[in-house]
Amino acid sequence: MNRIQQAFQKKGKDLLNIYFTAGYPTLDATVPLIKAISAAGADLIEIGMPFSDPLADGPVIQQSSTVALANGMNMRVLFSQLKNIRQEVAETPILLMGYLNPVMQFGVENFCREAANAGVDGVILPDLPLDDYVAEYQETFRKYNLRPVFLITPQTAPERIRRIDELTDSFLYLVSGPGTTGGQNTQAEGVQEAYFQRIEAMNLRNPRLIGFGIGDKASFQKACQHAEGAIIGSALIRALEGVEDAPAAATRFISSVLK
Amino acid sequence: MSTTYQQPTERGYYGQFGGAFIPEMLYPNVEELRQNYLDIMAEPAFQEEYQQLLRDYVGRPTPLFEAKRLSEKYNTRVFLKREDLCHTGAHKVNNTVGQILLAKRLGKTRIIAETGAGQHGVATATVCALMGMQCIVYMGEIDMERQKPNVYRMRLLGAEVRAAMSGSRTLKDATNEAIRDWISNPVDTHYIIGSVVGPHPYPDLVARLQAVISEEMRKQLLEKTGSELPNYVVACVGGGSNAAGAFYHFLEEPSVNLVAVEAAGHGVNSGHSAATSVLGKPGIIHGSRTLLMQDEDGQITEPYSLSAGLDYPGIGPLHAYLADSGRARFISIEDEAALRAVAELSRLEGIIPALETAHALAALGQLGAGPDDVVVVNLSGRGDKDLETYLKYADTIL
Ligand SMILES: Cc1ncc(COP(=O)(O)O)c(C=O)c1O
């Protein structure tokens, strides 16, 4: 069993996955933030690898990516920061999230090897299509024990959801509704519930986390009624904006969600 | 299935370039389009409506004009394919007329588009007005400033123009915003991409809709020169739609030299350029694997060209393949040379070209064409939208 599966098995429900952008708000914030986020009670950590043109992200994560890149963040810097992370944070699953082009330029094999050496458990690349993953990436991911995480949206067809479910042993990322990260949920109440219930009724192998538009205690708890947990990103990044002590701000934010 | 230049593989590859690298949120839309575009375009009712609009609304066929004074100057036989005479002033409308008919048949009610020079935005706003559809156009803040007349035209046509404020605030960023809009509106919206870029099937779809340019050229050349085949076809490349249309029916004719002209900006090695075929490496932009201007970390770099329609950090995957295989020759032209070509065509032939198009004209001296050679330059658009720029650089031009 891998660390992601262990986390889900141990807790079963109400898992909180926290996303932040590596190198934001300062270049060296990455490791202190991981420690603080884990200590504050997050069950999984998703580290954003900043990209110049993040198509699936709203303004908050776009802005944090721009700042992180200006701070000098890149793949080499990130992996050197993560070198000893498993001595600091032993059990919390760590996932890398980003876009395909920087990974391609770094080299897929290099990327997977470095990630595995650092103790990374999973990878989320929203613009890597399923077919391309299977044809060109799966073997390397398996060799280095990395789990891919795929997104599911209200428009994803059932047979495609089954296929996604077969391709990983981690969790399914349920995008809450139409929109990029950080957006507000504009759907009618029943529409979203019906979508979550439809997925729940499929009895899939993998647990589910709901993401996009989750930002506080109320939305977190609501999401937890329909899945094993939820993912918060933009709201945390907003809490880090302009603060002196980013780890302390992250701790405060996570406490406000979990209290 | 093997690739030809005209026909990508089923998954949209031209050689190693193409594909559909899109987030799951876009998958159902793009897949719906992929599964339907060829069938819809083959329907007799679609063809009838499309051909009728091209003739009666766009004004096709556009003339092929033998430019005698320009020919004399370059000591070769130069023909101009007059896409500048299309309704709305550029080739862009060939694509939007086709895509709006496609969108209607897919049951879409809301249209989005990106635009650089504003020509594609105007062409989209135009067909949306014609069909009574809602239209939202994303345009970089910088481009809204440098192509003001087109912003007014779009508004007059009833479109909403939204400023893209991220990155370099030009075409790439407008495309990002349009894609984000599509992610947020997955059911009722069709995205009319303005060039042969984006995820499969867009490059193929747009190339097919622009292919009418070279289809007409062949007939017109036969009439005027006795041969359907010229020696050279020259076109500027931003994303590459007018070039794809001008090359399309010559792609499998090895005797025809295809010349693609990119914007060198201040110079290819100046750090302010948009010459993607020289400066780019394989990478992914807007859902397509293609040649891409990027740094060593895979971050997309900001392109520069004085012309708003050419400063894109990628090129369509077909063009990446044409560059890689050597089937087309790529030339890059600096801002100043393009400006001088504006004056030259204006004075010699009484035609004021768009700044994008002027890059193709500026390459005439570099072709190596002889007196008996037939050269067709695709005159992709007219210069009305650029008058403010031409006034600003009057010292260079005049
Ligand atoms: C007149 C004209 N020519 C060329 C272009 C470049 O686009 P493409 O390379 O897709 O033809 C534009 C784009 O705005 C244009 O307006």
Tab-separated table of C-alpha atoms in Angstrom, chain B:
chain	number	residue	atom	x	y	z
B	1	MET	CA	-2.872	5.863	-40.718
B	2	SER	CA	0.205	7.700	-41.908
B	3	THR	CA	0.544	11.457	-41.946
B	4	THR	CA	0.530	13.463	-45.078
B	5	TYR	CA	0.978	17.204	-44.991
B	6	GLN	CA	-2.729	17.634	-45.675
B	7	GLN	CA	-4.072	15.029	-43.328
B	8	PRO	CA	-2.949	14.573	-39.735
B	9	THR	CA	-3.309	11.181	-38.026
B	10	GLU	CA	-6.498	10.316	-36.221
B	11	ARG	CA	-5.075	11.779	-33.019
B	12	GLY	CA	-4.093	14.944	-34.840
B	13	TYR	CA	-0.386	14.471	-35.423
B	14	TYR	CA	1.676	15.896	-38.249
B	15	GLY	CA	4.904	13.964	-37.691
B	16	GLN	CA	5.747	14.550	-34.029
B	17	PHE	CA	3.624	17.716	-33.850
B	18	GLY	CA	-0.025	18.166	-32.923
B	19	GLY	CA	-2.196	16.153	-30.542
B	20	ALA	CA	-4.651	17.456	-27.980
B	21	PHE	CA	-3.023	18.301	-24.646
B	22	ILE	CA	-6.014	19.641	-22.827
B	23	PRO	CA	-7.328	19.450	-19.284
B	24	GLU	CA	-10.230	17.083	-18.656
B	25	MET	CA	-12.590	20.061	-18.415
B	26	LEU	CA	-12.180	20.619	-22.159
B	27	TYR	CA	-12.179	16.987	-23.191
B	28	PRO	CA	-15.928	16.563	-23.861
B	29	ASN	CA	-16.074	19.723	-25.997
B	30	VAL	CA	-13.001	18.980	-28.035
B	31	GLU	CA	-13.994	15.341	-28.423
B	32	GLU	CA	-17.479	16.338	-29.592
B	33	LEU	CA	-15.889	18.552	-32.203
B	34	ARG	CA	-13.381	15.883	-33.223
B	35	GLN	CA	-16.055	13.267	-33.710
B	36	ASN	CA	-18.317	15.523	-35.754
B	37	TYR	CA	-16.351	18.060	-37.761
B	38	LEU	CA	-15.580	15.927	-40.797
B	39	ASP	CA	-19.076	14.512	-41.057
B	40	ILE	CA	-20.734	17.896	-40.669
B	41	MET	CA	-18.419	19.500	-43.199
B	42	ALA	CA	-19.188	16.721	-45.674
B	43	GLU	CA	-22.954	17.233	-45.434
B	44	PRO	CA	-24.354	18.632	-48.683
B	45	ALA	CA	-26.526	21.116	-46.734
B	46	PHE	CA	-23.467	22.422	-44.878
B	47	GLN	CA	-21.464	22.715	-48.076
B	48	GLU	CA	-24.286	24.507	-49.825
B	49	GLU	CA	-24.697	27.055	-47.048
B	50	TYR	CA	-20.944	27.508	-46.642
B	51	GLN	CA	-20.308	27.990	-50.365
B	52	GLN	CA	-23.198	30.384	-50.665
B	53	LEU	CA	-21.928	32.524	-47.796
B	54	LEU	CA	-18.400	32.497	-49.194
B	55	ARG	CA	-19.741	33.754	-52.507
B	56	ASP	CA	-22.492	36.194	-51.531
B	57	TYR	CA	-21.296	37.385	-48.119
B	58	VAL	CA	-17.504	37.094	-48.093
B	59	GLY	CA	-17.166	37.961	-51.785
B	60	ARG	CA	-15.311	34.911	-53.045
B	61	PRO	CA	-13.565	34.027	-55.203
B	62	THR	CA	-11.069	36.742	-54.367
B	63	PRO	CA	-9.086	37.984	-57.375
B	64	LEU	CA	-5.604	36.830	-58.277
B	65	PHE	CA	-3.948	40.043	-59.397
B	66	GLU	CA	-0.774	40.204	-61.431
B	67	ALA	CA	1.271	42.963	-59.822
B	68	LYS	CA	3.198	44.292	-62.809
B	69	ARG	CA	5.198	47.062	-61.154
B	70	LEU	CA	6.129	44.878	-58.216
B	71	SER	CA	7.127	42.164	-60.701
B	72	GLU	CA	9.341	44.613	-62.516
B	73	LYS	CA	11.016	45.659	-59.291
B	74	TYR	CA	11.831	42.069	-58.268
B	75	ASN	CA	12.404	40.826	-61.792
B	76	THR	CA	9.971	37.943	-61.469
B	77	ARG	CA	6.260	37.382	-62.043
B	78	VAL	CA	4.361	38.327	-58.889
B	79	PHE	CA	0.688	37.566	-58.333
B	80	LEU	CA	-1.244	38.767	-55.306
B	81	LYS	CA	-4.047	36.619	-53.898
B	82	ARG	CA	-6.411	39.314	-52.742
B	83	GLU	CA	-7.669	38.043	-49.370
B	84	ASP	CA	-7.635	41.690	-48.313
B	85	LEU	CA	-10.784	42.056	-50.428
B	86	CYS	CA	-12.727	39.570	-48.322
B	87	HIS	CA	-15.561	41.063	-46.292
B	88	THR	CA	-13.996	42.429	-43.064
B	89	GLY	CA	-10.623	42.860	-44.763
B	90	ALA	CA	-8.699	39.649	-44.197
B	91	HIS	CA	-8.706	35.896	-44.763
B	92	LYS	CA	-9.929	35.282	-41.215
B	93	VAL	CA	-13.586	35.310	-42.245
B	94	ASN	CA	-13.191	32.129	-44.377
B	95	ASN	CA	-12.700	30.288	-41.101
B	96	THR	CA	-15.348	32.033	-39.016
B	97	VAL	CA	-18.077	31.507	-41.620
B	98	GLY	CA	-17.350	27.775	-41.574
B	99	GLN	CA	-17.037	27.499	-37.803
B	100	ILE	CA	-20.244	29.374	-37.056
B	101	LEU	CA	-22.147	26.939	-39.271
B	102	LEU	CA	-20.452	24.092	-37.437
B	103	ALA	CA	-21.320	25.641	-34.060
B	104	LYS	CA	-24.967	25.954	-35.060
B	105	ARG	CA	-25.103	22.302	-36.051
B	106	LEU	CA	-23.529	21.342	-32.714
B	107	GLY	CA	-26.349	23.214	-30.973
B	108	LYS	CA	-24.127	25.922	-29.465
B	109	THR	CA	-25.578	29.336	-28.662
B	110	ARG	CA	-22.604	31.264	-27.343
B	111	ILE	CA	-19.404	31.995	-29.265
B	112	ILE	CA	-16.003	32.945	-27.869
B	113	ALA	CA	-12.831	33.874	-29.704
B	114	GLU	CA	-9.352	35.250	-29.119
B	115	THR	CA	-7.851	37.909	-31.292
B	116	GLY	CA	-4.461	39.543	-31.811
B	117	ALA	CA	-4.695	42.091	-34.586
B	118	GLY	CA	-8.442	42.138	-34.121
B	119	GLN	CA	-9.124	40.739	-37.587
B	120	HIS	CA	-10.216	37.369	-36.284
B	121	GLY	CA	-12.264	39.085	-33.580
B	122	VAL	CA	-13.988	41.235	-36.174
B	123	ALA	CA	-14.568	38.240	-38.450
B	124	THR	CA	-16.083	36.331	-35.518
B	125	ALA	CA	-18.230	39.255	-34.366
B	126	THR	CA	-19.413	39.613	-37.956
B	127	VAL	CA	-20.656	36.055	-38.388
B	128	CYS	CA	-22.194	36.130	-34.896
B	129	ALA	CA	-24.180	39.199	-35.907
B	130	LEU	CA	-25.187	37.419	-39.091
B	131	MET	CA	-26.403	34.372	-37.183
B	132	GLY	CA	-27.775	36.185	-34.157
B	133	MET	CA	-25.391	34.538	-31.704
B	134	GLN	CA	-23.837	35.927	-28.531
B	135	CYS	CA	-20.168	36.788	-29.071
B	136	ILE	CA	-17.351	37.385	-26.589
B	137	VAL	CA	-13.875	38.211	-27.854
B	138	TYR	CA	-10.743	38.119	-25.697
B	139	MET	CA	-8.008	40.530	-26.691
B	140	GLY	CA	-4.744	41.433	-24.964
B	141	GLU	CA	-4.789	44.850	-23.372
B	142	ILE	CA	-1.759	45.914	-25.431
B	143	ASP	CA	-3.427	44.775	-28.644
B	144	MET	CA	-6.622	46.665	-27.780
B	145	GLU	CA	-4.485	49.761	-27.701
B	146	ARG	CA	-2.550	49.174	-30.915
B	147	GLN	CA	-5.541	47.934	-32.945
B	148	LYS	CA	-8.175	50.338	-31.662
B	149	PRO	CA	-10.292	50.556	-34.827
B	150	ASN	CA	-10.922	46.817	-34.648
B	151	VAL	CA	-12.049	47.076	-31.022
B	152	TYR	CA	-14.664	49.625	-32.099
B	153	ARG	CA	-15.693	47.480	-35.049
B	154	MET	CA	-16.278	44.468	-32.794
B	155	ARG	CA	-18.372	46.534	-30.401
B	156	LEU	CA	-20.363	48.015	-33.247
B	157	LEU	CA	-21.071	44.486	-34.425
B	158	GLY	CA	-22.520	43.673	-31.030
B	159	ALA	CA	-19.645	41.674	-29.550
B	160	GLU	CA	-18.322	42.072	-26.033
B	161	VAL	CA	-14.542	42.634	-26.030
B	162	ARG	CA	-12.826	41.470	-22.853
B	163	ALA	CA	-9.274	42.607	-22.112
B	164	ALA	CA	-6.718	39.891	-21.320
B	165	MET	CA	-4.573	41.348	-18.550
B	166	SER	CA	-2.131	38.504	-17.834
B	167	GLY	CA	1.374	37.875	-19.199
B	168	SER	CA	2.415	40.046	-22.115
B	169	ARG	CA	-1.239	41.057	-22.592
B	170	THR	CA	-1.164	40.024	-26.259
B	171	LEU	CA	-2.377	37.116	-28.410
B	172	LYS	CA	-1.055	34.268	-26.252
B	173	ASP	CA	-2.780	35.671	-23.188
B	174	ALA	CA	-6.023	36.328	-25.043
B	175	THR	CA	-5.947	32.664	-26.097
B	176	ASN	CA	-5.376	31.587	-22.468
B	177	GLU	CA	-8.404	33.597	-21.380
B	178	ALA	CA	-10.587	32.212	-24.152
B	179	ILE	CA	-9.623	28.675	-23.130
B	180	ARG	CA	-10.433	29.480	-19.489
B	181	ASP	CA	-13.806	30.825	-20.586
B	182	TRP	CA	-14.464	27.579	-22.448
B	183	ILE	CA	-13.538	25.596	-19.332
B	184	SER	CA	-16.086	27.663	-17.410
B	185	ASN	CA	-18.818	27.283	-20.049
B	186	PRO	CA	-18.567	23.685	-21.188
B	187	VAL	CA	-22.058	23.130	-22.535
B	188	ASP	CA	-23.449	26.026	-24.585
B	189	THR	CA	-20.222	27.543	-25.936
B	190	HIS	CA	-18.183	27.000	-29.087
B	191	TYR	CA	-14.668	28.396	-29.239
B	192	ILE	CA	-13.843	29.731	-32.716
B	193	ILE	CA	-10.051	29.560	-32.746
B	194	GLY	CA	-8.577	32.002	-35.240
B	195	SER	CA	-5.627	30.090	-36.572
B	196	VAL	CA	-4.293	26.582	-37.244
B	197	VAL	CA	-3.335	26.254	-33.579
B	198	GLY	CA	-4.850	24.649	-30.496
B	199	PRO	CA	-5.771	21.039	-29.805
B	200	HIS	CA	-6.731	18.617	-32.560
B	201	PRO	CA	-9.046	18.944	-34.498
B	202	TYR	CA	-8.625	22.735	-34.675
B	203	PRO	CA	-5.455	22.849	-36.800
B	204	ASP	CA	-7.019	20.535	-39.364
B	205	LEU	CA	-10.437	22.194	-39.168
B	206	VAL	CA	-9.067	25.697	-39.736
B	207	ALA	CA	-6.695	24.523	-42.484
B	208	ARG	CA	-9.625	22.922	-44.335
B	209	LEU	CA	-11.709	26.082	-44.018
B	210	GLN	CA	-8.855	28.240	-45.317
B	211	ALA	CA	-7.959	25.786	-48.090
B	212	VAL	CA	-10.367	27.616	-50.400
B	213	ILE	CA	-7.525	30.122	-50.911
B	214	SER	CA	-5.237	27.662	-52.703
B	215	GLU	CA	-8.155	25.895	-54.380
B	216	GLU	CA	-9.006	29.162	-56.122
B	217	MET	CA	-5.349	29.953	-56.799
B	218	ARG	CA	-4.923	26.780	-58.828
B	219	LYS	CA	-7.853	27.597	-61.103
B	220	GLN	CA	-6.835	31.223	-61.460
B	221	LEU	CA	-3.203	30.369	-62.188
B	222	LEU	CA	-4.244	27.938	-64.891
B	223	GLU	CA	-6.213	30.716	-66.530
B	224	LYS	CA	-3.525	33.348	-66.213
B	225	THR	CA	-0.294	31.393	-66.653
B	226	GLY	CA	-1.327	28.148	-68.325
B	227	SER	CA	-0.292	26.109	-65.293
B	228	GLU	CA	-2.025	25.412	-62.017
B	229	LEU	CA	1.305	25.299	-60.262
B	230	PRO	CA	3.357	28.380	-59.397
B	231	ASN	CA	7.040	28.235	-58.508
B	232	TYR	CA	6.599	29.956	-55.164
B	233	VAL	CA	3.789	30.549	-52.694
B	234	VAL	CA	4.621	33.083	-50.000
B	235	ALA	CA	2.607	33.820	-46.856
B	236	CYS	CA	3.149	35.320	-43.432
B	237	VAL	CA	2.804	33.121	-40.357
B	238	GLY	CA	1.431	34.126	-37.000
B	239	GLY	CA	-0.348	30.958	-36.007
B	240	GLY	CA	-0.315	30.050	-39.670
B	241	SER	CA	-3.897	30.059	-40.971
B	242	ASN	CA	-3.477	32.175	-44.082
B	243	ALA	CA	-0.293	30.272	-44.907
B	244	ALA	CA	-2.037	26.931	-44.354
B	245	GLY	CA	-4.819	28.030	-46.692
B	246	ALA	CA	-2.404	29.301	-49.339
B	247	PHE	CA	-0.210	26.172	-49.144
B	248	TYR	CA	-2.919	23.549	-48.725
B	249	HIS	CA	-3.498	22.402	-52.310
B	250	PHE	CA	0.214	22.687	-53.098
B	251	LEU	CA	1.457	20.703	-50.104
B	252	GLU	CA	1.730	17.492	-52.100
B	253	GLU	CA	3.216	19.236	-55.172
B	254	PRO	CA	6.962	19.114	-54.598
B	255	SER	CA	7.718	21.493	-57.480
B	256	VAL	CA	6.036	24.343	-55.632
B	257	ASN	CA	8.314	26.151	-53.195
B	258	LEU	CA	6.418	27.060	-50.054
B	259	VAL	CA	7.736	30.064	-48.181
B	260	ALA	CA	6.530	30.907	-44.683
B	261	VAL	CA	7.458	34.325	-43.348
B	262	GLU	CA	7.708	34.940	-39.618
B	263	ALA	CA	8.121	38.186	-37.713
B	264	ALA	CA	11.688	38.802	-36.558
B	265	GLY	CA	10.627	41.847	-34.529
B	266	HIS	CA	13.768	43.820	-33.662
B	267	GLY	CA	15.894	40.939	-35.007
B	268	VAL	CA	15.926	37.183	-34.526
B	269	ASN	CA	18.598	37.311	-31.839
B	270	SER	CA	17.557	40.590	-30.238
B	271	GLY	CA	15.403	39.030	-27.535
B	272	HIS	CA	12.440	40.841	-29.102
B	273	SER	CA	11.242	38.516	-31.817
B	274	ALA	CA	8.492	36.139	-32.824
B	275	ALA	CA	10.505	33.934	-35.203
B	276	THR	CA	9.296	30.679	-33.708
B	277	SER	CA	10.792	28.325	-36.291
B	278	VAL	CA	14.252	29.665	-35.440
B	279	LEU	CA	13.866	30.307	-31.717
B	280	GLY	CA	11.412	27.554	-30.783
B	281	LYS	CA	11.883	24.009	-29.515
B	282	PRO	CA	9.229	21.286	-29.351
B	283	GLY	CA	6.838	22.031	-26.521
B	284	ILE	CA	3.188	22.382	-25.665
B	285	ILE	CA	1.133	25.513	-26.074
B	286	HIS	CA	-2.638	25.834	-26.106
B	287	GLY	CA	-3.133	22.109	-26.317
B	288	SER	CA	-0.765	21.397	-29.173
B	289	ARG	CA	2.713	19.953	-29.314
B	290	THR	CA	4.580	22.227	-31.669
B	291	LEU	CA	7.597	24.494	-31.986
B	292	LEU	CA	7.426	26.891	-29.087
B	293	MET	CA	9.479	29.809	-27.808
B	294	GLN	CA	10.384	28.857	-24.262
B	295	ASP	CA	13.200	29.071	-21.749
B	296	GLU	CA	15.236	26.063	-20.644
B	297	ASP	CA	12.725	25.379	-17.850
B	298	GLY	CA	9.861	25.069	-20.318
B	299	GLN	CA	8.299	28.408	-19.403
B	300	ILE	CA	6.790	30.107	-22.438
B	301	THR	CA	8.659	33.279	-23.349
B	302	GLU	CA	7.013	36.492	-24.479
B	303	PRO	CA	7.213	37.045	-28.209
B	304	TYR	CA	7.518	40.444	-29.797
B	305	SER	CA	6.499	41.876	-33.135
B	306	LEU	CA	5.248	45.317	-34.061
B	307	SER	CA	2.373	43.477	-35.711
B	308	ALA	CA	-0.266	42.236	-33.318
B	309	GLY	CA	-1.201	39.294	-35.537
B	310	LEU	CA	2.268	37.746	-35.642
B	311	ASP	CA	3.511	37.954	-32.063
B	312	TYR	CA	2.606	34.439	-31.023
B	313	PRO	CA	5.246	32.219	-29.352
B	314	GLY	CA	4.181	29.102	-31.264
B	315	ILE	CA	3.179	28.090	-34.777
B	316	GLY	CA	0.526	25.617	-35.867
B	317	PRO	CA	1.674	21.975	-35.765
B	318	LEU	CA	1.379	21.680	-39.553
B	319	HIS	CA	3.923	24.483	-39.905
B	320	ALA	CA	6.209	22.952	-37.288
B	321	TYR	CA	6.140	19.819	-39.432
B	322	LEU	CA	6.755	21.796	-42.636
B	323	ALA	CA	9.745	23.472	-40.962
B	324	ASP	CA	11.086	20.252	-39.463
B	325	SER	CA	10.773	18.253	-42.682
B	326	GLY	CA	12.121	21.053	-44.842
B	327	ARG	CA	8.991	21.058	-47.037
B	328	ALA	CA	8.616	24.798	-46.465
B	329	ARG	CA	11.314	27.406	-46.257
B	330	PHE	CA	11.033	29.792	-43.316
B	331	ILE	CA	12.201	33.385	-43.573
B	332	SER	CA	12.025	35.993	-40.839
B	333	ILE	CA	11.477	39.695	-41.460
B	334	GLU	CA	12.170	42.553	-39.048
B	335	ASP	CA	9.682	45.301	-38.151
B	336	GLU	CA	11.437	47.904	-40.244
B	337	ALA	CA	11.592	45.825	-43.392
B	338	ALA	CA	7.899	45.083	-43.040
B	339	LEU	CA	7.131	48.788	-42.687
B	340	ARG	CA	9.111	49.532	-45.848
B	341	ALA	CA	7.152	46.836	-47.672
B	342	VAL	CA	3.946	48.614	-46.658
B	343	ALA	CA	5.118	51.725	-48.469
B	344	GLU	CA	6.361	49.767	-51.449
B	345	LEU	CA	3.079	47.993	-52.149
B	346	SER	CA	1.099	51.159	-51.493
B	347	ARG	CA	3.176	53.179	-53.955
B	348	LEU	CA	3.731	50.539	-56.639
B	349	GLU	CA	0.329	48.874	-56.744
B	350	GLY	CA	-2.080	51.168	-54.912
B	351	ILE	CA	-2.768	48.549	-52.247
B	352	ILE	CA	-2.173	49.259	-48.554
B	353	PRO	CA	-1.464	45.905	-46.891
B	354	ALA	CA	-1.899	44.863	-43.273
B	355	LEU	CA	1.306	44.928	-41.251
B	356	GLU	CA	1.191	41.118	-40.946
B	357	THR	CA	0.913	40.741	-44.715
B	358	ALA	CA	3.758	43.200	-45.254
B	359	HIS	CA	6.127	40.621	-43.741
B	360	ALA	CA	5.344	38.258	-46.637
B	361	LEU	CA	5.883	41.041	-49.167
B	362	ALA	CA	9.204	41.965	-47.596
B	363	ALA	CA	10.484	38.461	-48.311
B	364	LEU	CA	10.159	38.907	-52.100
B	365	GLY	CA	13.776	39.960	-52.448
B	366	GLN	CA	15.032	36.849	-50.654
B	367	LEU	CA	13.303	34.165	-52.699
B	368	GLY	CA	15.837	33.825	-55.461
B	369	ALA	CA	13.012	33.751	-58.001
B	370	GLY	CA	13.946	34.235	-61.657
B	371	PRO	CA	12.250	36.299	-64.380
B	372	ASP	CA	10.172	33.351	-65.620
B	373	ASP	CA	9.127	32.189	-62.177
B	374	VAL	CA	5.594	32.633	-60.957
B	375	VAL	CA	5.370	33.858	-57.376
B	376	VAL	CA	2.071	34.075	-55.511
B	377	VAL	CA	2.007	36.206	-52.381
B	378	ASN	CA	-0.999	35.658	-50.190
B	379	LEU	CA	-2.215	39.166	-49.469
B	380	SER	CA	-3.827	38.143	-46.190
B	381	GLY	CA	-5.286	41.489	-45.172
B	382	ARG	CA	-5.629	45.198	-45.754
B	383	GLY	CA	-3.966	47.941	-43.781
B	384	ASP	CA	-6.867	50.057	-42.563
B	385	LYS	CA	-6.527	48.730	-39.029
B	386	ASP	CA	-2.830	49.688	-38.992
B	387	LEU	CA	-3.085	53.296	-40.127
B	388	GLU	CA	-2.297	54.642	-36.671
B	389	THR	CA	0.877	52.529	-36.561
B	390	TYR	CA	1.820	53.597	-40.103
B	391	LEU	CA	1.380	57.213	-39.082
B	392	LYS	CA	3.536	56.709	-36.019
B	393	TYR	CA	6.333	55.184	-38.130
B	394	ALA	CA	5.902	57.567	-41.043
B	395	ASP	CA	9.629	58.350	-40.960
B	396	THR	CA	10.507	54.732	-41.693
B	397	ILE	CA	7.742	54.217	-44.189
B	398	LEU	CA	7.926	57.343	-46.288
